[in-house]
CSV table of C-alpha atoms and ligand atoms in Angstrom, one decimal:
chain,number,residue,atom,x,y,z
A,170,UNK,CA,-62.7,-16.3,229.5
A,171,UNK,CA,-62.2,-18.8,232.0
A,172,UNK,CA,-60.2,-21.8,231.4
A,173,UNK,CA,-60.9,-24.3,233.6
A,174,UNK,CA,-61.9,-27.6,233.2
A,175,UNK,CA,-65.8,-28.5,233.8
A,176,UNK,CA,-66.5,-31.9,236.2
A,177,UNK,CA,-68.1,-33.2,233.1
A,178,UNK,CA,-64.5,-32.7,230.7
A,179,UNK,CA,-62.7,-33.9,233.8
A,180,UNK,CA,-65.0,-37.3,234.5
A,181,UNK,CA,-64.9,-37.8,230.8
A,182,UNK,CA,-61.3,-37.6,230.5
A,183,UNK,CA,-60.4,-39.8,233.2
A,184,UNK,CA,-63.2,-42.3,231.9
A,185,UNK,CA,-60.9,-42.4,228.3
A,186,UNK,CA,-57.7,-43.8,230.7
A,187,UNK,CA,-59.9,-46.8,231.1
A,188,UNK,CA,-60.8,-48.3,228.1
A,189,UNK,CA,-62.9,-51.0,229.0
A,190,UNK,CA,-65.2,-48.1,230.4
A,191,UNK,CA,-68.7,-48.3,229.6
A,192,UNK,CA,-69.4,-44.6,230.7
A,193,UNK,CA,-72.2,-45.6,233.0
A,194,UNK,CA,-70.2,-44.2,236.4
A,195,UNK,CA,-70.1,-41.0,234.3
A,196,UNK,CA,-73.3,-41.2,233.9
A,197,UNK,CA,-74.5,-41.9,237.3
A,198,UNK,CA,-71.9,-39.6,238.8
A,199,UNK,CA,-74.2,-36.8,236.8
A,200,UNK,CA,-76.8,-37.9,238.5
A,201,UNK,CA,-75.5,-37.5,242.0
A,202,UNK,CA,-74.2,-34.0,241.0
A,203,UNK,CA,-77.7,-32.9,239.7
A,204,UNK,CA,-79.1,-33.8,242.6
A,205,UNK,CA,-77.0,-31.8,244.8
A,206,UNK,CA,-77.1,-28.9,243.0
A,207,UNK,CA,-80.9,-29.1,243.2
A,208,UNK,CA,-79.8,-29.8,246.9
A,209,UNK,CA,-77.9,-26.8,247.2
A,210,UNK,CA,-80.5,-24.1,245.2
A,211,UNK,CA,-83.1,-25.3,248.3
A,212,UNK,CA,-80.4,-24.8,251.3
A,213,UNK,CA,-79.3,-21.3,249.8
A,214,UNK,CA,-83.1,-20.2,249.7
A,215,UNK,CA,-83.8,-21.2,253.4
A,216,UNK,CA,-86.7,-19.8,254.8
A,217,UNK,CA,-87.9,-18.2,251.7
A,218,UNK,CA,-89.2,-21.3,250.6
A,219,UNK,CA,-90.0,-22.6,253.7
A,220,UNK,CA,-87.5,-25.7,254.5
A,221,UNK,CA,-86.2,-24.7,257.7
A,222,UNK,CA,-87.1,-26.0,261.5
A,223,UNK,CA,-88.3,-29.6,261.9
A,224,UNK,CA,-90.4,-32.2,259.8
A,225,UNK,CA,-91.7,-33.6,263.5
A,226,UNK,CA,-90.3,-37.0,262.7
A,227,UNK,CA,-87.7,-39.1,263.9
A,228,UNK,CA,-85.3,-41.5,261.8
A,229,UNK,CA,-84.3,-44.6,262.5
A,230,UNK,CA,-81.3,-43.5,264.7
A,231,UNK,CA,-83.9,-41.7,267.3
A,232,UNK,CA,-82.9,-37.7,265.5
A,233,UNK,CA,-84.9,-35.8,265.0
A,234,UNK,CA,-85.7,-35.0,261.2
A,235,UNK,CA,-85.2,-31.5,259.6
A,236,UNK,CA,-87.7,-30.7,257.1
A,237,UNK,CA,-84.5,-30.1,254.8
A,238,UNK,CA,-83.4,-34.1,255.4
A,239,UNK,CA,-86.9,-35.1,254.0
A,240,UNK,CA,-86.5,-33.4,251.2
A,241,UNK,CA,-83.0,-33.7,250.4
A,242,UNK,CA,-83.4,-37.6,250.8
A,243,UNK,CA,-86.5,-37.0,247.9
A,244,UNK,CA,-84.2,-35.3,245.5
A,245,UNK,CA,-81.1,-37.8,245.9
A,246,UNK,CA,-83.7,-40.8,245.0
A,247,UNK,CA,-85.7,-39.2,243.0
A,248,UNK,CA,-82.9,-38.5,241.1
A,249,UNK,CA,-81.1,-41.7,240.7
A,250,UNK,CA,-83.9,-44.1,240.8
A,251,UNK,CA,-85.2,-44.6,237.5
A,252,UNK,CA,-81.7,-43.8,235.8
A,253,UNK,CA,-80.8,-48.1,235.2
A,254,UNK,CA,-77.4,-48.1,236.9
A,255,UNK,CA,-78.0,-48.3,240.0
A,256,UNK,CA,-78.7,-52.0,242.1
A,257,UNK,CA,-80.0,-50.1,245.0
A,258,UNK,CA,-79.2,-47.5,247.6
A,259,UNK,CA,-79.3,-46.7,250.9
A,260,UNK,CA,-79.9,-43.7,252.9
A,261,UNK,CA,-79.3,-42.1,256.6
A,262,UNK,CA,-82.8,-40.9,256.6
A,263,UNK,CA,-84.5,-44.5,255.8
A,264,UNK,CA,-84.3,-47.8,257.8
A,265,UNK,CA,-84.2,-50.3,255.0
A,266,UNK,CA,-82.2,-50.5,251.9
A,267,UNK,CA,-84.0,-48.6,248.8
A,268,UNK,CA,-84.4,-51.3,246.0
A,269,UNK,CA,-85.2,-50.4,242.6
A,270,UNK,CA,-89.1,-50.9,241.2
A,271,UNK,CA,-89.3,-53.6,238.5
A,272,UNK,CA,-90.3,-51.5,236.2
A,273,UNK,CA,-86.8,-49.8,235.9
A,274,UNK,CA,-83.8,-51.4,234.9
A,275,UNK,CA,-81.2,-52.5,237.1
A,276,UNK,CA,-77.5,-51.8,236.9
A,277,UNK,CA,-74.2,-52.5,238.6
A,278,UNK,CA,-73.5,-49.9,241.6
A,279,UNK,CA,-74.8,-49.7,244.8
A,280,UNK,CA,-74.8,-45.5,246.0
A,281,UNK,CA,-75.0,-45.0,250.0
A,282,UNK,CA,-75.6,-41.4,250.4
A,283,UNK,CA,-76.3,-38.9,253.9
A,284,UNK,CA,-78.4,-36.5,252.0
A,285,UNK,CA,-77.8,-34.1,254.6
A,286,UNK,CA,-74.6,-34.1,257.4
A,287,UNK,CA,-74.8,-31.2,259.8
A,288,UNK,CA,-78.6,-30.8,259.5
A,289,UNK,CA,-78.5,-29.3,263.2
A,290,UNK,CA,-76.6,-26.2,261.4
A,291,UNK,CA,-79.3,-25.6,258.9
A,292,UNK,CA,-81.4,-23.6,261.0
A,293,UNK,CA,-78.2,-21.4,262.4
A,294,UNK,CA,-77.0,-21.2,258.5
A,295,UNK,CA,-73.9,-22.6,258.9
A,296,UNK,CA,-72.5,-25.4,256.3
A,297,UNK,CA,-73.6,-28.4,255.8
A,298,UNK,CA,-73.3,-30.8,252.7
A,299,UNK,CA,-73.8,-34.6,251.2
A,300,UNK,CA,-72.3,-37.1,251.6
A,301,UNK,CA,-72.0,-40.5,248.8
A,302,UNK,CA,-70.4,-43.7,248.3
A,303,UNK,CA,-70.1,-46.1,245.3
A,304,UNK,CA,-69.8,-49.4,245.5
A,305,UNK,CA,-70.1,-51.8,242.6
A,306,UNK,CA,-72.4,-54.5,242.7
A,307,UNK,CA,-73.5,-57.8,240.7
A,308,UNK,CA,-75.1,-56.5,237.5
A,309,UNK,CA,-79.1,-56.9,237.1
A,310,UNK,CA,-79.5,-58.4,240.4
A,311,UNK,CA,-81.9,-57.7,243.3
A,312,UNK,CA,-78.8,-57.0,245.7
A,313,UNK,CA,-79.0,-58.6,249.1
A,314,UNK,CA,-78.2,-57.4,252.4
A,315,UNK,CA,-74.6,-58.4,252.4
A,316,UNK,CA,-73.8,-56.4,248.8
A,317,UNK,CA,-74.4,-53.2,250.7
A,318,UNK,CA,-71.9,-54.6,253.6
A,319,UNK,CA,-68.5,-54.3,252.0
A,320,UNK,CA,-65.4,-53.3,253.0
A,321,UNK,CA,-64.6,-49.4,252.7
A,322,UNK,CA,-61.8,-50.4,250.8
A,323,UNK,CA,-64.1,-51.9,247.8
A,324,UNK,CA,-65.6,-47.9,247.5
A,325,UNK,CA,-65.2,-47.5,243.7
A,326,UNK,CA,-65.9,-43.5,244.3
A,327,UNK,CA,-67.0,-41.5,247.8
A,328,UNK,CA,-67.5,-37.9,247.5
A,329,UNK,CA,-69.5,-34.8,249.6
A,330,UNK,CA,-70.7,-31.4,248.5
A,331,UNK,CA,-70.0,-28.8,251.0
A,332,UNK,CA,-73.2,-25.9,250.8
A,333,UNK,CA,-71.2,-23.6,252.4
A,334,UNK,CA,-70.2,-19.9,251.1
A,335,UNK,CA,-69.7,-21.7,247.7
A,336,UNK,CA,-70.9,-24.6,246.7
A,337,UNK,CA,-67.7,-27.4,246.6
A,338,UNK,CA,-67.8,-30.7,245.8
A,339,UNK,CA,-64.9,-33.3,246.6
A,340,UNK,CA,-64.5,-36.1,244.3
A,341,UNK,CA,-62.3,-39.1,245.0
A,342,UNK,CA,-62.0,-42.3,242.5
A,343,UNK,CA,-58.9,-43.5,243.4
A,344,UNK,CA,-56.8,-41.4,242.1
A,345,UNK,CA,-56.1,-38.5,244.8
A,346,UNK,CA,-58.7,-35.9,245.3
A,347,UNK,CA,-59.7,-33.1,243.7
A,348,UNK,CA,-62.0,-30.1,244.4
A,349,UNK,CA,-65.1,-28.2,241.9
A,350,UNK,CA,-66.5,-25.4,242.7
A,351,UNK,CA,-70.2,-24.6,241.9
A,352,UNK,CA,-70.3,-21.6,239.0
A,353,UNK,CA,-73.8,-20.3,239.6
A,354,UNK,CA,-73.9,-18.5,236.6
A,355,UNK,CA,-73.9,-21.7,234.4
A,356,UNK,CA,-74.4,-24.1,236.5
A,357,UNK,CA,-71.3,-26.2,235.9
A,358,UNK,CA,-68.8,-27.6,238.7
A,359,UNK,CA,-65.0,-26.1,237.6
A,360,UNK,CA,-61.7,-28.0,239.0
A,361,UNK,CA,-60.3,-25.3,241.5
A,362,UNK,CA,-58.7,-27.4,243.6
A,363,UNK,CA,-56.7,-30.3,241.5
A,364,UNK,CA,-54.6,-32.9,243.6
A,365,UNK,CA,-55.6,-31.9,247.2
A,366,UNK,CA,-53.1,-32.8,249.6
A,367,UNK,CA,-53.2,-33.0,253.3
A,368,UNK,CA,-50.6,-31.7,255.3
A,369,UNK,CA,-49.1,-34.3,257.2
A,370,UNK,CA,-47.4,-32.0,260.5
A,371,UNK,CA,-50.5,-29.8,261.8
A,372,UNK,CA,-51.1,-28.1,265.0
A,373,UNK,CA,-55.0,-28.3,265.0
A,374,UNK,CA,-57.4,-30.4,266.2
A,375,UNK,CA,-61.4,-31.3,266.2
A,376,UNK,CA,-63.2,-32.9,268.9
A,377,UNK,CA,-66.8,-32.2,270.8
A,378,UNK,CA,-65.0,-31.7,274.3
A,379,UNK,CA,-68.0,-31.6,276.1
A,380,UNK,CA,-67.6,-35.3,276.0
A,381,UNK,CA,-64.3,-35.7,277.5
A,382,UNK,CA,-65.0,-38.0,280.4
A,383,UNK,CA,-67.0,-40.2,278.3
A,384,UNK,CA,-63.3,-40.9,276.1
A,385,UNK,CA,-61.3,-43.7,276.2
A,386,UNK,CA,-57.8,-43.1,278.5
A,387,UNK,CA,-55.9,-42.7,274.7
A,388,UNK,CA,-58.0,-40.0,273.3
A,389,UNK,CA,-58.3,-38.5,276.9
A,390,UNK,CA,-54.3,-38.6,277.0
A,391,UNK,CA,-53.9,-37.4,273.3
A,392,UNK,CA,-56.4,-34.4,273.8
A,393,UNK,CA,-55.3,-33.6,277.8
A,394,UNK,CA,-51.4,-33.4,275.5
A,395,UNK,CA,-52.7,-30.9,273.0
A,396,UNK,CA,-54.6,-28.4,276.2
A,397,UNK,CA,-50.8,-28.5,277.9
A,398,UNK,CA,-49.7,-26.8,274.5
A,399,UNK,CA,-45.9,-25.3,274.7
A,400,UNK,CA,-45.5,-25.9,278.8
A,401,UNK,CA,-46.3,-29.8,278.1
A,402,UNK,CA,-45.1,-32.8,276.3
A,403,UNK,CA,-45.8,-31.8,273.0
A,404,UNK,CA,-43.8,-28.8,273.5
A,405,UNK,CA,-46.4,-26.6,271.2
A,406,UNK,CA,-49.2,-24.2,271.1
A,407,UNK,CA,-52.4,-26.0,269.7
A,408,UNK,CA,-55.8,-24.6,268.3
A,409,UNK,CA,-58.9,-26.0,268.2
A,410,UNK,CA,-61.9,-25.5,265.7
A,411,UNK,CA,-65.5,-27.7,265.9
A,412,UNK,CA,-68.0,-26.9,262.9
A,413,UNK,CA,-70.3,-30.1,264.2
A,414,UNK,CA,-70.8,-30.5,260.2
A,415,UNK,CA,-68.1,-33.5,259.2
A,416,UNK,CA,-68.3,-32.1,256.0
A,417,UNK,CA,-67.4,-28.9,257.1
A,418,UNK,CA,-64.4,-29.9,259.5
A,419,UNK,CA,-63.3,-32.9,256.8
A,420,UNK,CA,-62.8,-29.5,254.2
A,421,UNK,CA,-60.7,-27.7,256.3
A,422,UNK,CA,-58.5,-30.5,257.1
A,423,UNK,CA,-58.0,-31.4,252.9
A,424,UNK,CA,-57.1,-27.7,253.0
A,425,UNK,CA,-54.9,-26.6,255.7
A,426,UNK,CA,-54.7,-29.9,257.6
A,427,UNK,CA,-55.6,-30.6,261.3
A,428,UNK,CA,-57.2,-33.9,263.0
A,429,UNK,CA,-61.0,-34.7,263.5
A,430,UNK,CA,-62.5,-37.2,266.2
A,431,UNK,CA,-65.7,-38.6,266.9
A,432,UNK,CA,-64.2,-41.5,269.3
A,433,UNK,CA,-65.5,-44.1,270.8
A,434,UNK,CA,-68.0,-42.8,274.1
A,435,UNK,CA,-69.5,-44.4,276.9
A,436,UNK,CA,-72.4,-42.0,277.3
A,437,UNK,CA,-74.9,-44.4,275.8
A,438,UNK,CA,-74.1,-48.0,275.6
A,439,UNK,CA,-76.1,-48.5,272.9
A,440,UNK,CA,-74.7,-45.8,270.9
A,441,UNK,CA,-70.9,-46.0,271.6
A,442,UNK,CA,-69.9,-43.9,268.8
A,443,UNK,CA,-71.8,-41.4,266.4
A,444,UNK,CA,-71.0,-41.7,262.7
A,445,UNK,CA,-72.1,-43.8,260.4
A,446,UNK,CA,-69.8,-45.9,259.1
A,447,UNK,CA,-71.2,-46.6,255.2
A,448,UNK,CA,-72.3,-43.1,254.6
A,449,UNK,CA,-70.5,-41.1,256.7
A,450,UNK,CA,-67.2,-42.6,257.9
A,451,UNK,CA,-66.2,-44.8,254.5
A,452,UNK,CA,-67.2,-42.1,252.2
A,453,UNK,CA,-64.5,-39.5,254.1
A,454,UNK,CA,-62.0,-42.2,255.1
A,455,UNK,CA,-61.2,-43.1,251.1
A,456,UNK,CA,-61.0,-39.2,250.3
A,457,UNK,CA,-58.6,-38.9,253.4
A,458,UNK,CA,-56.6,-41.7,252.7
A,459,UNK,CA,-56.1,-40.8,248.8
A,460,UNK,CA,-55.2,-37.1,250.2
A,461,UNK,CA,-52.4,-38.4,251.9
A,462,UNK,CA,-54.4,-38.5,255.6
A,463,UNK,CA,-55.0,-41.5,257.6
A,464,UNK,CA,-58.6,-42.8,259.1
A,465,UNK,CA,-58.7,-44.7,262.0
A,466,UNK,CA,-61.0,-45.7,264.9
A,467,UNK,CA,-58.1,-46.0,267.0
A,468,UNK,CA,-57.4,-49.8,266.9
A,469,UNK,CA,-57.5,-50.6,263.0
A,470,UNK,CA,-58.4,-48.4,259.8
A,471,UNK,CA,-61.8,-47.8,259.2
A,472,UNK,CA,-61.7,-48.9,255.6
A,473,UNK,CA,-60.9,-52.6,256.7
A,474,UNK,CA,-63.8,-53.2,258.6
A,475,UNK,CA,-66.3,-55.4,257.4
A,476,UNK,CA,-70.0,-53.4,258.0
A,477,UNK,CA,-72.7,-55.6,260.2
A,478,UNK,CA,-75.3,-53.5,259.2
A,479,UNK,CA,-76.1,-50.3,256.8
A,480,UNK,CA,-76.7,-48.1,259.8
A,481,UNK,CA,-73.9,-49.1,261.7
A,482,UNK,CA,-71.8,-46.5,263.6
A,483,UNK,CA,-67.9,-46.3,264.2
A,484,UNK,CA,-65.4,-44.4,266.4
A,485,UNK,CA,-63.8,-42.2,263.4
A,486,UNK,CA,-60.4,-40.4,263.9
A,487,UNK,CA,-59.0,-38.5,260.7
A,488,UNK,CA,-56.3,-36.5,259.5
A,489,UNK,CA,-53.0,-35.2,259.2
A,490,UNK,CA,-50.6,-38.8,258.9
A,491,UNK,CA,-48.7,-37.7,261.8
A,492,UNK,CA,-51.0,-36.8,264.5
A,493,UNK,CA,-53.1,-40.2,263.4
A,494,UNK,CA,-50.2,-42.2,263.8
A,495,UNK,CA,-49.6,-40.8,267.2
A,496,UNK,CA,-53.0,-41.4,268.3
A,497,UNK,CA,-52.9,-45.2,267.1
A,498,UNK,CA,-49.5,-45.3,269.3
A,499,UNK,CA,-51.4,-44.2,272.1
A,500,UNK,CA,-54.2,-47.1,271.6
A,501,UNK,CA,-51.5,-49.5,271.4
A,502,UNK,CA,-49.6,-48.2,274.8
A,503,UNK,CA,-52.7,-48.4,276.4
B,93,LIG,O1,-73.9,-36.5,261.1
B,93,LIG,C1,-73.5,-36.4,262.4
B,93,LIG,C2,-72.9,-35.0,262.8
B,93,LIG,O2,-73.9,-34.0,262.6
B,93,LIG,C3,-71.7,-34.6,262.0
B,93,LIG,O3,-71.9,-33.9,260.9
B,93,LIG,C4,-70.9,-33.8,263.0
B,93,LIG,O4,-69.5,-34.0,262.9
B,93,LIG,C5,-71.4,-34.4,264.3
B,93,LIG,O5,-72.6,-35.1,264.1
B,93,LIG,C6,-71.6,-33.4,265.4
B,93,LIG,O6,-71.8,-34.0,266.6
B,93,LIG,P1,-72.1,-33.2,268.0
B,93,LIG,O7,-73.5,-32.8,267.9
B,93,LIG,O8,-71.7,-34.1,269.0
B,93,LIG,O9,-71.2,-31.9,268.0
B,94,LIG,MN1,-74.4,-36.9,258.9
């Protein structure tokens, strides 16, 4: 018999260290995991069911929607609207903010969620996952604009579930990071991966060079460093890996290390970077930083930054504390 611990025991015991605790983020945390295991029983059937290839629509950043990011997006409301703890929420796939109908109660957090990152992968079966972020809100209140726009560094809990050859979901609330796998026999999320650490020396790195001479002189310097491997100034050999699913490259770096960047660009001036920075880049910057990484955008950490808008998108460079700081030096020489 196995004994490990189930997300629920492990939620519920960390809920008892607070005593004030009404066990509503237990509650809604539930939620959010239901819905991604509903998530991940559709992305493991594929084209059996039909989800694959594109819904023919566009979302508000101009991409083109996957069938899959339609209905993941249903299933992550649908699951959390009626439930009475949350304010509101907010989603890649939709414009506005998602408010909750009068006729459901209202309650005190606000969940910002990318129902699918990596969608491009889908139809090539190669990982993708969800990404979430808590923040807590002004109880029984129609939230406004501004509660949605708060510092990374409020996040109560940020977390992604990686549908990859099993199911994983990272869970951050403060208090390091830890790791469930999915048991599909029963349904349940086990702690396998308690206290994830992130190496701070690594020798990998994570970038879409195809853009190179859209960069910034830093990154170009940083990355140029890294090609020159044991013959240049770093004096080593480096390897590179790009999944194009954060989720996936994030994973591999709370394992074994390594850094990711999706810098600043000047391809598209009204793009000039690519993630999003309330559902995408906050989310992974709070699990990095309590894993013992560092998240940047090169000239301050991501989690400072006050958000202008839900859909907003910032440079985002993560990782290994050592390589980060290096990269930060080589903003500031510049
Ligand atoms: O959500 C955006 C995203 O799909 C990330 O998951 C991924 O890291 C990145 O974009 C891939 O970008 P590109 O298409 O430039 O490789
Ligand atoms: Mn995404």
């Amino acid at each position: 018999m196995s004994n490990k611990v189930t997300l629920t025991r492990f939620i519920i015991e960390q809920q008892r260290e607070w005593p004030d605790a009404s066990g509503t983020f237990t509650l809604l945390l539930n939620n959010i995991v239901t819905a991604c295991k509903q998530i991940a029983h559709k992305v493991s059937r594929g084209q059996l069911i039909g989800v694959l290839g594109s819904a023919g629509s566009e979302n508000v950043q101009g991409e083109v929607q996957k069938k899959l990011d339609i209905i993941t997006h249903d299933i992550m409301v649908n699951q959390l609207i009626w439930t009475g703890h949350l304010a509101g929420m907010a989603s890649e796939e939709i414009d506005d903010v998602i408010t909750i109908p009068a006729h459901y109660t209202k309650g005190k957090y606000l969940v910002m969620f990318d129902p699918l990152d990596g969608s491009s992968n889908i139809d090539v079966n190669l990982a993708v996952g969800t990404i979430f972020s808590v923040l807590r809100c002004r109880e029984g209140i129609e939230p406004t604009l501004d509660d949605f726009l708060a510092k990374g560094a409020e996040q109560v809990c940020a977390g992604f579930v990686l549908y990859g050859p099993s199911t994983m979901l990272i869970l951050t609330t403060g208090q390091g990071v830890n790791g469930f796998t999915l048991d599909q026999d029963i349904g349940e999320f086990m702690l396998t991966h308690p206290n994830m650490r992130i190496p701070e020396e690594t020798g990998e790195f994570a970038i879409n060079m195809s853009n190179h001479r859209f960069w910034e002189a830093p990154v170009q310097r940083y990355i140029d460093e890294c090609l020159q491997g044991k013959e240049g100034v770093r004096g080593k050999d480096f390897n590179m890996r790009w999944v194009a699913s954060f989720v996936a490259d994030v994973y591999r770096i709370l394992n074994r290390g390594g850094v990711f960047l999706y810098p600043l660009d000047n391809r598209d001036p009204t793009k000039p970077a690519k993630l999003r920075i309330m559902y995408e880049a906050n989310p992974m910057a709070f699990i990095i930083e309590q894993a013992g990484g560092m998240c940047t955008t090169g000239y301050e950490r991501v989690l400072d930054i006050k958000p202008s808008g839900v859909h907003q998108r910032v440079p985002v460079i993560l990782g290994s504390k050592n390589e980060v700081e290096r990269i930060i030096r080589y903003h500031q020489d510049a």
